[in-house]
Amino acid sequence: MGRPRAFDETEVIRAAAELFASRAYDGVSVDDLVTTLGVHRNSLYKVFGSKRGLYLAALRWYLAERVSPVLAELRTTADPAAGLQALLTSDRDDLDLLILAVVERAPADQEVADLVAGVLREVDAAVARALPAEAIAPALTATILGLRLRARAGGTAPDAGTVLLHHIQSSGT
Amino acid sequence: MGRPRAFDETEVIRAAAELFASRAYDGVSVDDLVTTLGVHRNSLYKVFGSKRGLYLAALRWYLAERVSPVLAELRTTADPAAGLQALLTSDRDDLDLLILAVVERAPADQEVADLVAGVLREVDAAVARALPAEAIAPALTATILGLRLRARAGGTAPDAGTVLLHHIQSSGT
DNA sequence: ATCAGTCAAGAACGACCGTTCCTCAATTGG
DNA sequence: CCAATTGAGGAACGGTCGTTCTTGACTGAT
């Protein structure tokens, strides 16, 4: 019984993730969310409890639906080198929210810190499988993050990471 | 004539940079600044014009007094490898404000974007001088940034970058 | 000693923050 | 078809935001 929901919860989370990926947490107001998500304040608080609750839902969705698939592909692909190269391409948006979460939310929110720490370990593991020397995986994960980070400031060569990757591959086992 | 200033402008800028390096721009309030800097609101607006004005002054000071010396040392040192290794060590705080500026201010503030783009080019140039293959410098700069980024989320091995560096050096010309 | 000029001190501004409340519309089980 | 239940709508809450104004204390030149 009762009036049925007039919005798709997953779509709302997806749109929230997009918004939180573009600006810092404190830079996204509840008014912004209500306006761009098309959901009423009341429903938003009913479903997610708070702005932080919606943020955490958006972050979890992003890690599960945007980041994890990329890692799964890297783990199962027949051509790991191509997968790595794709990750090292900076003109993508499948790590933006993760980077913003690491830089500005993790230091202030333990739950965010735990979430991103877990996913970064997964990235390390996936990257390691595609490398001649597994020990450099954490550093290469950092390179991936750093290239995306640079892209946010504009003016980065999209294939800067490819050069490093070839250097590593040509020298490794 | 007039009453002399009761605070050291440089010290205020330095303290502001420290605060802006620890939290996102919108997470630092003018009240926070007034309290921890020990400067009165009035003086702050008189000298810097606005919160953004103080932020830009802090960023410029940080880039000139904290980042540039590291690059200068890397350019002039007799042991470039050691300098690079130091930069690849993640438990330092001489890039925090730069990273935060790149991630969350540059996309929203053109002046910040220009400042950090310039300094990133300087980092590339300094790093390139210390490498066997100059072309991988932008990627290694990204690695440096990425390692510091990961350090903000906690639980990173401080020497993760060293492994990559040795890998590169042992294989290059 | 006086006066112009600068700074310190803190109250106060309107705007916006995240959150809650109240009322009405829509739906389904009886 | 009516009662019960839930979402939508929008005003409103206290608090905090960045910024400004008013007042008085201090200083150096006249």
CSV table of C-alpha atoms (C1' of nucleotides) in Angstrom, one decimal:
chain,number,residue,atom,x,y,z
A,1,MET,CA,0.0,0.0,0.0
A,2,GLY,CA,1.0,3.6,-0.1
A,3,ARG,CA,2.0,5.8,-3.0
A,4,PRO,CA,4.7,4.3,-5.2
A,5,ARG,CA,8.1,5.9,-5.8
A,6,ALA,CA,8.3,8.2,-8.8
A,7,PHE,CA,12.1,7.9,-9.2
A,8,ASP,CA,14.6,5.1,-9.9
A,9,GLU,CA,16.9,4.8,-6.9
A,10,THR,CA,19.8,3.5,-8.9
A,11,GLU,CA,19.6,6.3,-11.4
A,12,VAL,CA,19.6,8.8,-8.5
A,13,ILE,CA,22.7,7.2,-7.0
A,14,ARG,CA,24.4,7.2,-10.4
A,15,ALA,CA,23.6,10.9,-10.9
A,16,ALA,CA,24.8,11.7,-7.4
A,17,ALA,CA,28.0,9.9,-8.1
A,18,GLU,CA,28.5,12.0,-11.2
A,19,LEU,CA,28.0,15.2,-9.2
A,20,PHE,CA,30.3,14.1,-6.4
A,21,ALA,CA,32.9,13.2,-8.9
A,22,SER,CA,33.0,16.6,-10.4
A,23,ARG,CA,33.2,18.7,-7.2
A,24,ALA,CA,34.4,18.4,-3.7
A,25,TYR,CA,32.0,17.0,-1.1
A,26,ASP,CA,31.4,20.4,0.6
A,27,GLY,CA,31.1,22.0,-2.9
A,28,VAL,CA,28.0,19.9,-3.6
A,29,SER,CA,25.0,21.2,-1.7
A,30,VAL,CA,21.8,19.4,-1.0
A,31,ASP,CA,20.1,22.0,-3.1
A,32,ASP,CA,22.4,21.0,-6.0
A,33,LEU,CA,21.5,17.3,-5.5
A,34,VAL,CA,17.8,18.0,-5.3
A,35,THR,CA,17.9,20.1,-8.4
A,36,THR,CA,20.0,17.9,-10.7
A,37,LEU,CA,18.7,14.6,-9.4
A,38,GLY,CA,15.1,15.6,-9.7
A,39,VAL,CA,14.2,14.0,-6.4
A,40,HIS,CA,12.5,15.8,-3.6
A,41,ARG,CA,14.5,16.6,-0.4
A,42,ASN,CA,12.0,14.6,1.6
A,43,SER,CA,12.5,11.5,-0.4
A,44,LEU,CA,16.3,11.9,-0.4
A,45,TYR,CA,16.4,12.0,3.4
A,46,LYS,CA,13.8,9.2,3.6
A,47,VAL,CA,15.9,6.9,1.5
A,48,PHE,CA,19.5,7.8,2.3
A,49,GLY,CA,19.2,9.4,5.8
A,50,SER,CA,21.6,12.3,5.2
A,51,LYS,CA,23.9,13.9,2.6
A,52,ARG,CA,26.7,11.7,3.9
A,53,GLY,CA,24.5,8.6,3.5
A,54,LEU,CA,23.8,9.5,-0.2
A,55,TYR,CA,27.5,10.2,-0.7
A,56,LEU,CA,28.5,6.8,0.7
A,57,ALA,CA,25.8,5.1,-1.4
A,58,ALA,CA,27.2,6.9,-4.5
A,59,LEU,CA,30.7,6.0,-3.6
A,60,ARG,CA,29.9,2.3,-3.1
A,61,TRP,CA,27.9,2.2,-6.4
A,62,TYR,CA,30.8,3.9,-8.2
A,63,LEU,CA,33.4,1.5,-6.9
A,64,ALA,CA,31.2,-1.5,-7.7
A,65,GLU,CA,29.8,-0.4,-11.0
A,66,ARG,CA,32.5,1.7,-12.5
A,67,VAL,CA,35.8,0.7,-11.0
A,68,SER,CA,35.4,-3.0,-10.3
A,69,PRO,CA,34.4,-3.9,-13.9
A,70,VAL,CA,37.6,-2.4,-15.2
A,71,LEU,CA,39.6,-4.5,-12.7
A,72,ALA,CA,37.7,-7.6,-13.5
A,73,GLU,CA,38.4,-7.1,-17.2
A,74,LEU,CA,42.1,-6.6,-16.4
A,75,ARG,CA,42.1,-9.9,-14.4
A,76,THR,CA,40.5,-11.9,-17.2
A,77,THR,CA,41.6,-10.4,-20.4
A,78,ALA,CA,43.8,-12.3,-22.8
A,79,ASP,CA,45.8,-9.1,-23.4
A,80,PRO,CA,46.8,-7.7,-20.0
A,81,ALA,CA,49.1,-5.2,-21.6
A,82,ALA,CA,46.2,-3.6,-23.5
A,83,GLY,CA,44.2,-3.5,-20.3
A,84,LEU,CA,47.0,-1.7,-18.5
A,85,GLN,CA,47.4,0.7,-21.3
A,86,ALA,CA,43.7,1.6,-21.1
A,87,LEU,CA,44.1,2.2,-17.4
A,88,LEU,CA,47.1,4.4,-18.0
A,89,THR,CA,45.1,6.6,-20.4
A,90,SER,CA,44.2,9.7,-18.6
A,91,ASP,CA,41.2,10.8,-20.5
A,92,ARG,CA,38.7,8.6,-18.8
A,93,ASP,CA,36.3,9.3,-16.0
A,94,ASP,CA,36.1,5.9,-14.2
A,95,LEU,CA,38.4,6.9,-11.3
A,96,ASP,CA,37.4,10.5,-10.7
A,97,LEU,CA,35.2,9.9,-7.7
A,98,LEU,CA,37.7,7.5,-6.2
A,99,ILE,CA,40.5,10.1,-6.5
A,100,LEU,CA,38.4,12.8,-5.0
A,101,ALA,CA,37.4,10.4,-2.2
A,102,VAL,CA,41.0,9.5,-1.4
A,103,VAL,CA,42.2,13.1,-1.4
A,104,GLU,CA,39.5,14.9,0.4
A,105,ARG,CA,37.1,12.6,2.2
A,106,ALA,CA,39.3,9.7,3.4
A,107,PRO,CA,41.3,11.9,5.7
A,108,ALA,CA,38.1,13.1,7.3
A,109,ASP,CA,35.8,10.0,7.1
A,110,GLN,CA,37.0,6.6,8.3
A,111,GLU,CA,34.4,4.8,6.4
A,112,VAL,CA,35.5,6.4,3.2
A,113,ALA,CA,39.1,5.6,4.1
A,114,ASP,CA,38.3,1.9,4.5
A,115,LEU,CA,36.3,1.7,1.3
A,116,VAL,CA,39.0,3.3,-0.8
A,117,ALA,CA,41.8,1.4,0.9
A,118,GLY,CA,40.1,-1.8,0.0
A,119,VAL,CA,39.6,-0.9,-3.6
A,120,LEU,CA,43.2,0.4,-4.0
A,121,ARG,CA,44.4,-3.0,-2.8
A,122,GLU,CA,42.2,-4.6,-5.5
A,123,VAL,CA,43.8,-2.3,-8.1
A,124,ASP,CA,47.3,-3.3,-7.0
A,125,ALA,CA,46.4,-7.0,-7.3
A,126,ALA,CA,44.9,-6.6,-10.7
A,127,VAL,CA,47.8,-4.5,-12.0
A,128,ALA,CA,50.3,-6.9,-10.5
A,129,ARG,CA,49.0,-9.8,-12.6
A,130,ALA,CA,49.7,-7.8,-15.8
A,131,LEU,CA,53.3,-6.9,-14.9
A,132,PRO,CA,56.7,-8.6,-15.4
A,133,ALA,CA,57.7,-7.6,-11.8
A,134,GLU,CA,54.8,-7.7,-9.4
A,135,ALA,CA,56.5,-5.6,-6.8
A,136,ILE,CA,56.1,-2.4,-8.9
A,137,ALA,CA,52.3,-2.7,-8.9
A,138,PRO,CA,51.7,-0.2,-6.1
A,139,ALA,CA,53.8,2.3,-7.8
A,140,LEU,CA,52.1,1.8,-11.2
A,141,THR,CA,48.7,2.1,-9.4
A,142,ALA,CA,50.0,5.4,-8.1
A,143,THR,CA,50.9,6.3,-11.7
A,144,ILE,CA,47.4,5.6,-12.9
A,145,LEU,CA,45.9,7.7,-10.1
A,146,GLY,CA,48.5,10.5,-10.7
A,147,LEU,CA,47.8,10.7,-14.4
A,148,ARG,CA,44.0,11.1,-13.8
A,149,LEU,CA,44.8,13.6,-11.2
A,150,ARG,CA,46.9,15.6,-13.7
A,151,ALA,CA,44.1,15.4,-16.2
A,152,ARG,CA,41.9,17.3,-13.8
A,153,ALA,CA,44.2,20.3,-14.1
A,154,GLY,CA,44.1,20.1,-17.9
A,155,GLY,CA,46.8,19.9,-20.5
A,156,THR,CA,48.1,16.4,-20.1
A,157,ALA,CA,49.2,14.1,-22.9
A,158,PRO,CA,46.7,11.2,-22.8
A,159,ASP,CA,49.4,8.7,-23.6
A,160,ALA,CA,52.0,9.8,-21.1
A,161,GLY,CA,51.6,6.5,-19.2
A,162,THR,CA,52.1,4.4,-22.3
A,163,VAL,CA,55.7,5.4,-22.6
A,164,LEU,CA,56.4,4.2,-19.0
A,165,LEU,CA,54.5,1.0,-19.6
A,166,HIS,CA,56.6,0.1,-22.7
A,167,HIS,CA,59.7,1.0,-20.8
A,168,ILE,CA,58.8,-1.5,-18.1
A,169,GLN,CA,57.6,-4.2,-20.4
A,170,SER,CA,60.7,-4.0,-22.7
A,171,SER,CA,63.0,-4.4,-19.7
A,172,GLY,CA,61.1,-7.0,-17.6
A,173,THR,CA,61.1,-10.8,-17.7
B,1,MET,CA,52.0,56.8,10.3
B,2,GLY,CA,49.2,54.6,11.6
B,3,ARG,CA,49.3,51.7,13.9
B,4,PRO,CA,51.9,49.0,13.0
B,5,ARG,CA,50.8,45.5,12.1
B,6,ALA,CA,50.8,43.0,15.0
B,7,PHE,CA,51.4,39.9,12.9
B,8,ASP,CA,53.9,38.5,10.4
B,9,GLU,CA,52.3,38.4,7.0
B,10,THR,CA,54.5,35.5,5.8
B,11,GLU,CA,53.9,33.5,8.9
B,12,VAL,CA,50.1,34.0,8.4
B,13,ILE,CA,50.4,32.8,4.8
B,14,ARG,CA,52.5,29.8,5.9
B,15,ALA,CA,49.9,28.8,8.5
B,16,ALA,CA,47.1,29.3,5.9
B,17,ALA,CA,48.9,27.0,3.5
B,18,GLU,CA,49.2,24.3,6.1
B,19,LEU,CA,45.4,24.5,6.8
B,20,PHE,CA,44.5,24.5,3.2
B,21,ALA,CA,46.8,21.5,2.6
B,22,SER,CA,45.0,19.5,5.3
B,23,ARG,CA,41.3,20.0,4.2
B,24,ALA,CA,39.4,20.9,1.1
B,25,TYR,CA,38.9,24.6,0.3
B,26,ASP,CA,35.2,24.6,1.3
B,27,GLY,CA,36.1,22.6,4.4
B,28,VAL,CA,38.2,25.5,5.7
B,29,SER,CA,36.1,28.3,7.0
B,30,VAL,CA,37.1,31.9,7.6
B,31,ASP,CA,36.4,31.3,11.2
B,32,ASP,CA,39.0,28.4,11.1
B,33,LEU,CA,41.5,30.7,9.5
B,34,VAL,CA,40.9,33.6,12.0
B,35,THR,CA,41.2,31.2,14.9
B,36,THR,CA,44.3,29.2,14.0
B,37,LEU,CA,46.1,32.1,12.3
B,38,GLY,CA,45.5,34.5,15.2
B,39,VAL,CA,44.8,37.3,12.8
B,40,HIS,CA,41.7,39.4,13.0
B,41,ARG,CA,39.0,39.0,10.3
B,42,ASN,CA,39.4,42.7,9.5
B,43,SER,CA,43.1,42.5,8.9
B,44,LEU,CA,42.7,39.3,6.8
B,45,TYR,CA,40.3,41.0,4.5
B,46,LYS,CA,42.4,44.2,4.4
B,47,VAL,CA,45.5,42.4,3.4
B,48,PHE,CA,44.2,39.5,1.2
B,49,GLY,CA,40.8,40.9,0.0
B,50,SER,CA,38.9,37.6,0.3
B,51,LYS,CA,39.2,34.0,1.4
B,52,ARG,CA,40.1,33.2,-2.2
B,53,GLY,CA,42.8,35.9,-2.1
B,54,LEU,CA,44.4,34.3,0.9
B,55,TYR,CA,44.1,30.9,-0.7
B,56,LEU,CA,45.9,32.1,-3.8
B,57,ALA,CA,48.6,33.8,-1.7
B,58,ALA,CA,49.1,30.5,0.3
B,59,LEU,CA,49.2,28.4,-2.8
B,60,ARG,CA,51.8,30.7,-4.4
B,61,TRP,CA,53.9,30.8,-1.3
B,62,TYR,CA,53.7,27.0,-1.1
B,63,LEU,CA,54.7,26.5,-4.7
B,64,ALA,CA,57.6,28.9,-4.3
B,65,GLU,CA,58.9,28.0,-0.8
B,66,ARG,CA,58.1,24.3,-0.5
B,67,VAL,CA,57.9,22.8,-4.0
B,68,SER,CA,60.4,24.9,-5.9
B,69,PRO,CA,63.3,24.2,-3.6
B,70,VAL,CA,62.8,20.5,-4.0
B,71,LEU,CA,62.9,20.9,-7.7
B,72,ALA,CA,66.0,23.2,-7.6
B,73,GLU,CA,67.8,20.6,-5.5
B,74,LEU,CA,66.9,17.9,-8.0
B,75,ARG,CA,68.2,20.0,-10.8
B,76,THR,CA,71.6,20.8,-9.1
B,77,THR,CA,72.3,17.8,-7.0
B,78,ALA,CA,75.3,15.5,-7.8
B,79,ASP,CA,73.1,12.5,-7.1
B,80,PRO,CA,69.9,12.8,-9.1
B,81,ALA,CA,68.9,9.3,-8.3
B,82,ALA,CA,68.8,10.0,-4.6
B,83,GLY,CA,66.7,13.1,-5.3
B,84,LEU,CA,64.2,11.2,-7.3
B,85,GLN,CA,64.0,8.6,-4.6
B,86,ALA,CA,63.3,11.3,-2.0
B,87,LEU,CA,60.4,12.6,-4.2
B,88,LEU,CA,59.1,9.1,-4.6
B,89,THR,CA,58.9,8.7,-0.9
B,90,SER,CA,55.3,9.2,0.1
B,91,ASP,CA,55.6,10.2,3.7
B,92,ARG,CA,56.3,13.8,3.0
B,93,ASP,CA,54.1,16.8,3.1
B,94,ASP,CA,55.7,19.1,0.5
B,95,LEU,CA,53.1,18.3,-2.2
B,96,ASP,CA,49.9,18.1,-0.2
B,97,LEU,CA,48.5,21.5,-1.1
B,98,LEU,CA,49.6,21.1,-4.7
B,99,ILE,CA,47.6,17.8,-5.0
B,100,LEU,CA,44.6,19.2,-3.3
B,101,ALA,CA,44.7,22.3,-5.6
B,102,VAL,CA,45.0,20.1,-8.7
B,103,VAL,CA,42.1,17.8,-7.7
B,104,GLU,CA,39.6,20.2,-6.3
B,105,ARG,CA,40.4,23.8,-7.1
B,106,ALA,CA,41.9,23.7,-10.5
B,107,PRO,CA,38.7,22.4,-12.2
B,108,ALA,CA,36.8,25.3,-10.6
B,109,ASP,CA,39.3,28.1,-10.6
B,110,GLN,CA,41.3,29.0,-13.8
B,111,GLU,CA,43.9,30.9,-11.9
B,112,VAL,CA,44.7,27.9,-9.8
B,113,ALA,CA,44.7,25.7,-12.9
B,114,ASP,CA,47.3,27.9,-14.5
B,115,LEU,CA,49.5,28.0,-11.4
B,116,VAL,CA,49.5,24.2,-10.9
B,117,ALA,CA,49.9,23.5,-14.6
B,118,GLY,CA,53.0,25.6,-14.6
B,119,VAL,CA,54.5,23.9,-11.6
B,120,LEU,CA,53.7,20.5,-13.0
B,121,ARG,CA,55.7,21.3,-16.1
B,122,GLU,CA,58.6,22.3,-13.9
B,123,VAL,CA,58.4,19.0,-12.0
B,124,ASP,CA,58.4,17.2,-15.4
B,125,ALA,CA,61.5,19.0,-16.4
B,126,ALA,CA,63.3,18.4,-13.2
B,127,VAL,CA,62.4,14.7,-13.2
B,128,ALA,CA,63.4,14.3,-16.8
B,129,ARG,CA,67.0,15.5,-16.1
B,130,ALA,CA,67.4,12.6,-13.6
B,131,LEU,CA,66.1,9.8,-15.9
B,132,PRO,CA,67.7,7.6,-18.5
B,133,ALA,CA,64.7,8.1,-20.8
B,134,GLU,CA,63.3,11.6,-20.6
B,135,ALA,CA,60.0,10.7,-22.2
B,136,ILE,CA,58.8,8.9,-19.2
B,137,ALA,CA,59.1,12.0,-17.0
B,138,PRO,CA,55.4,13.0,-17.1
B,139,ALA,CA,54.4,9.5,-16.1
B,140,LEU,CA,56.9,9.5,-13.2
B,141,THR,CA,55.7,12.9,-12.0
B,142,ALA,CA,52.2,11.2,-12.0
B,143,THR,CA,53.7,8.4,-9.9
B,144,ILE,CA,55.0,10.9,-7.4
B,145,LEU,CA,51.7,12.6,-7.2
B,146,GLY,CA,49.8,9.3,-7.0
B,147,LEU,CA,52.0,8.0,-4.2
B,148,ARG,CA,51.3,11.1,-2.1
B,149,LEU,CA,47.6,10.8,-3.0
B,150,ARG,CA,47.6,7.2,-1.7
B,151,ALA,CA,49.3,8.3,1.5
B,152,ARG,CA,46.4,10.5,2.3
B,153,ALA,CA,44.2,7.4,2.5
B,154,GLY,CA,46.6,5.7,4.8
B,155,GLY,CA,48.3,2.3,4.7
B,156,THR,CA,50.9,2.8,1.9
B,157,ALA,CA,54.4,1.4,1.9
B,158,PRO,CA,56.6,4.5,1.9
B,159,ASP,CA,59.1,2.9,-0.5
B,160,ALA,CA,56.7,1.6,-3.1
B,161,GLY,CA,58.1,4.1,-5.6
B,162,THR,CA,61.7,3.0,-5.0
B,163,VAL,CA,61.0,-0.3,-6.6
B,164,LEU,CA,59.8,1.3,-9.8
B,165,LEU,CA,62.7,3.7,-9.9
B,166,HIS,CA,65.2,0.9,-9.6
B,167,HIS,CA,63.4,-1.0,-12.3
B,168,ILE,CA,63.6,2.0,-14.6
B,169,GLN,CA,67.2,2.7,-13.8
B,170,SER,CA,68.5,-0.8,-14.2
B,171,SER,CA,67.0,-1.1,-17.6
B,172,GLY,CA,67.7,2.3,-19.1
B,173,THR,CA,70.7,3.7,-20.8
C,1,DA,C1',49.5,68.0,22.3
C,2,DT,C1',46.8,67.2,18.4
C,3,DC,C1',45.2,65.1,14.5
C,4,DA,C1',45.2,62.0,10.6
C,5,DG,C1',45.6,57.4,9.5
C,6,DT,C1',45.9,52.4,10.4
C,7,DC,C1',44.9,48.5,13.0
C,8,DA,C1',42.3,45.6,16.5
C,9,DA,C1',38.0,44.0,18.3
C,10,DG,C1',33.7,42.1,17.7
C,11,DA,C1',28.9,42.6,16.5
C,12,DA,C1',26.1,42.1,12.6
C,13,DC,C1',24.8,41.3,7.7
C,14,DG,C1',22.2,38.6,4.1
C,15,DA,C1',22.8,34.2,2.0
C,16,DC,C1',23.1,29.5,2.1
C,17,DC,C1',24.0,25.2,4.7
C,18,DG,C1',22.0,20.4,6.1
C,19,DT,C1',17.9,19.0,8.1
C,20,DT,C1',12.9,18.7,9.7
C,21,DC,C1',8.0,19.6,9.7
C,22,DC,C1',3.5,19.9,8.1
C,23,DT,C1',0.1,19.3,4.5
C,24,DC,C1',-1.7,17.2,0.5
C,25,DA,C1',-1.9,13.8,-3.4
C,26,DA,C1',-1.6,9.1,-4.8
C,27,DT,C1',-2.1,4.4,-4.1
C,28,DT,C1',-3.8,-0.3,-2.3
C,29,DG,C1',-6.2,-3.5,1.0
C,30,DG,C1',-10.6,-4.1,3.1
D,1,DC,C1',-15.5,3.4,-1.8
D,2,DC,C1',-13.4,4.3,2.3
D,3,DA,C1',-9.5,4.0,5.5
D,4,DA,C1',-4.7,3.4,6.0
D,5,DT,C1',-0.2,4.3,4.3
D,6,DT,C1',3.4,6.3,1.8
D,7,DG,C1',5.6,9.7,-1.3
D,8,DA,C1',5.6,14.6,-3.1
D,9,DG,C1',5.6,19.4,-2.3
D,10,DG,C1',7.3,23.3,-0.1
D,11,DA,C1',7.9,26.3,3.7
D,12,DA,C1',10.7,26.7,7.7
D,13,DC,C1',14.2,25.5,11.2
D,14,DG,C1',18.7,26.9,13.7
D,15,DG,C1',23.4,27.2,12.5
D,16,DT,C1',27.2,28.6,9.8
D,17,DC,C1',29.0,30.7,5.6
D,18,DG,C1',31.9,34.7,3.6
D,19,DT,C1',31.8,39.5,4.1
D,20,DT,C1',31.2,44.2,6.0
D,21,DC,C1',30.3,47.9,9.5
D,22,DT,C1',31.0,50.3,13.7
D,23,DT,C1',33.7,51.6,17.4
D,24,DG,C1',37.8,52.4,20.0
D,25,DA,C1',43.0,51.9,20.6
D,26,DC,C1',47.4,52.9,19.1
D,27,DT,C1',51.0,55.3,16.2
D,28,DG,C1',53.9,59.0,13.8
D,29,DA,C1',54.1,63.6,11.8
D,30,DT,C1',53.0,68.4,12.8
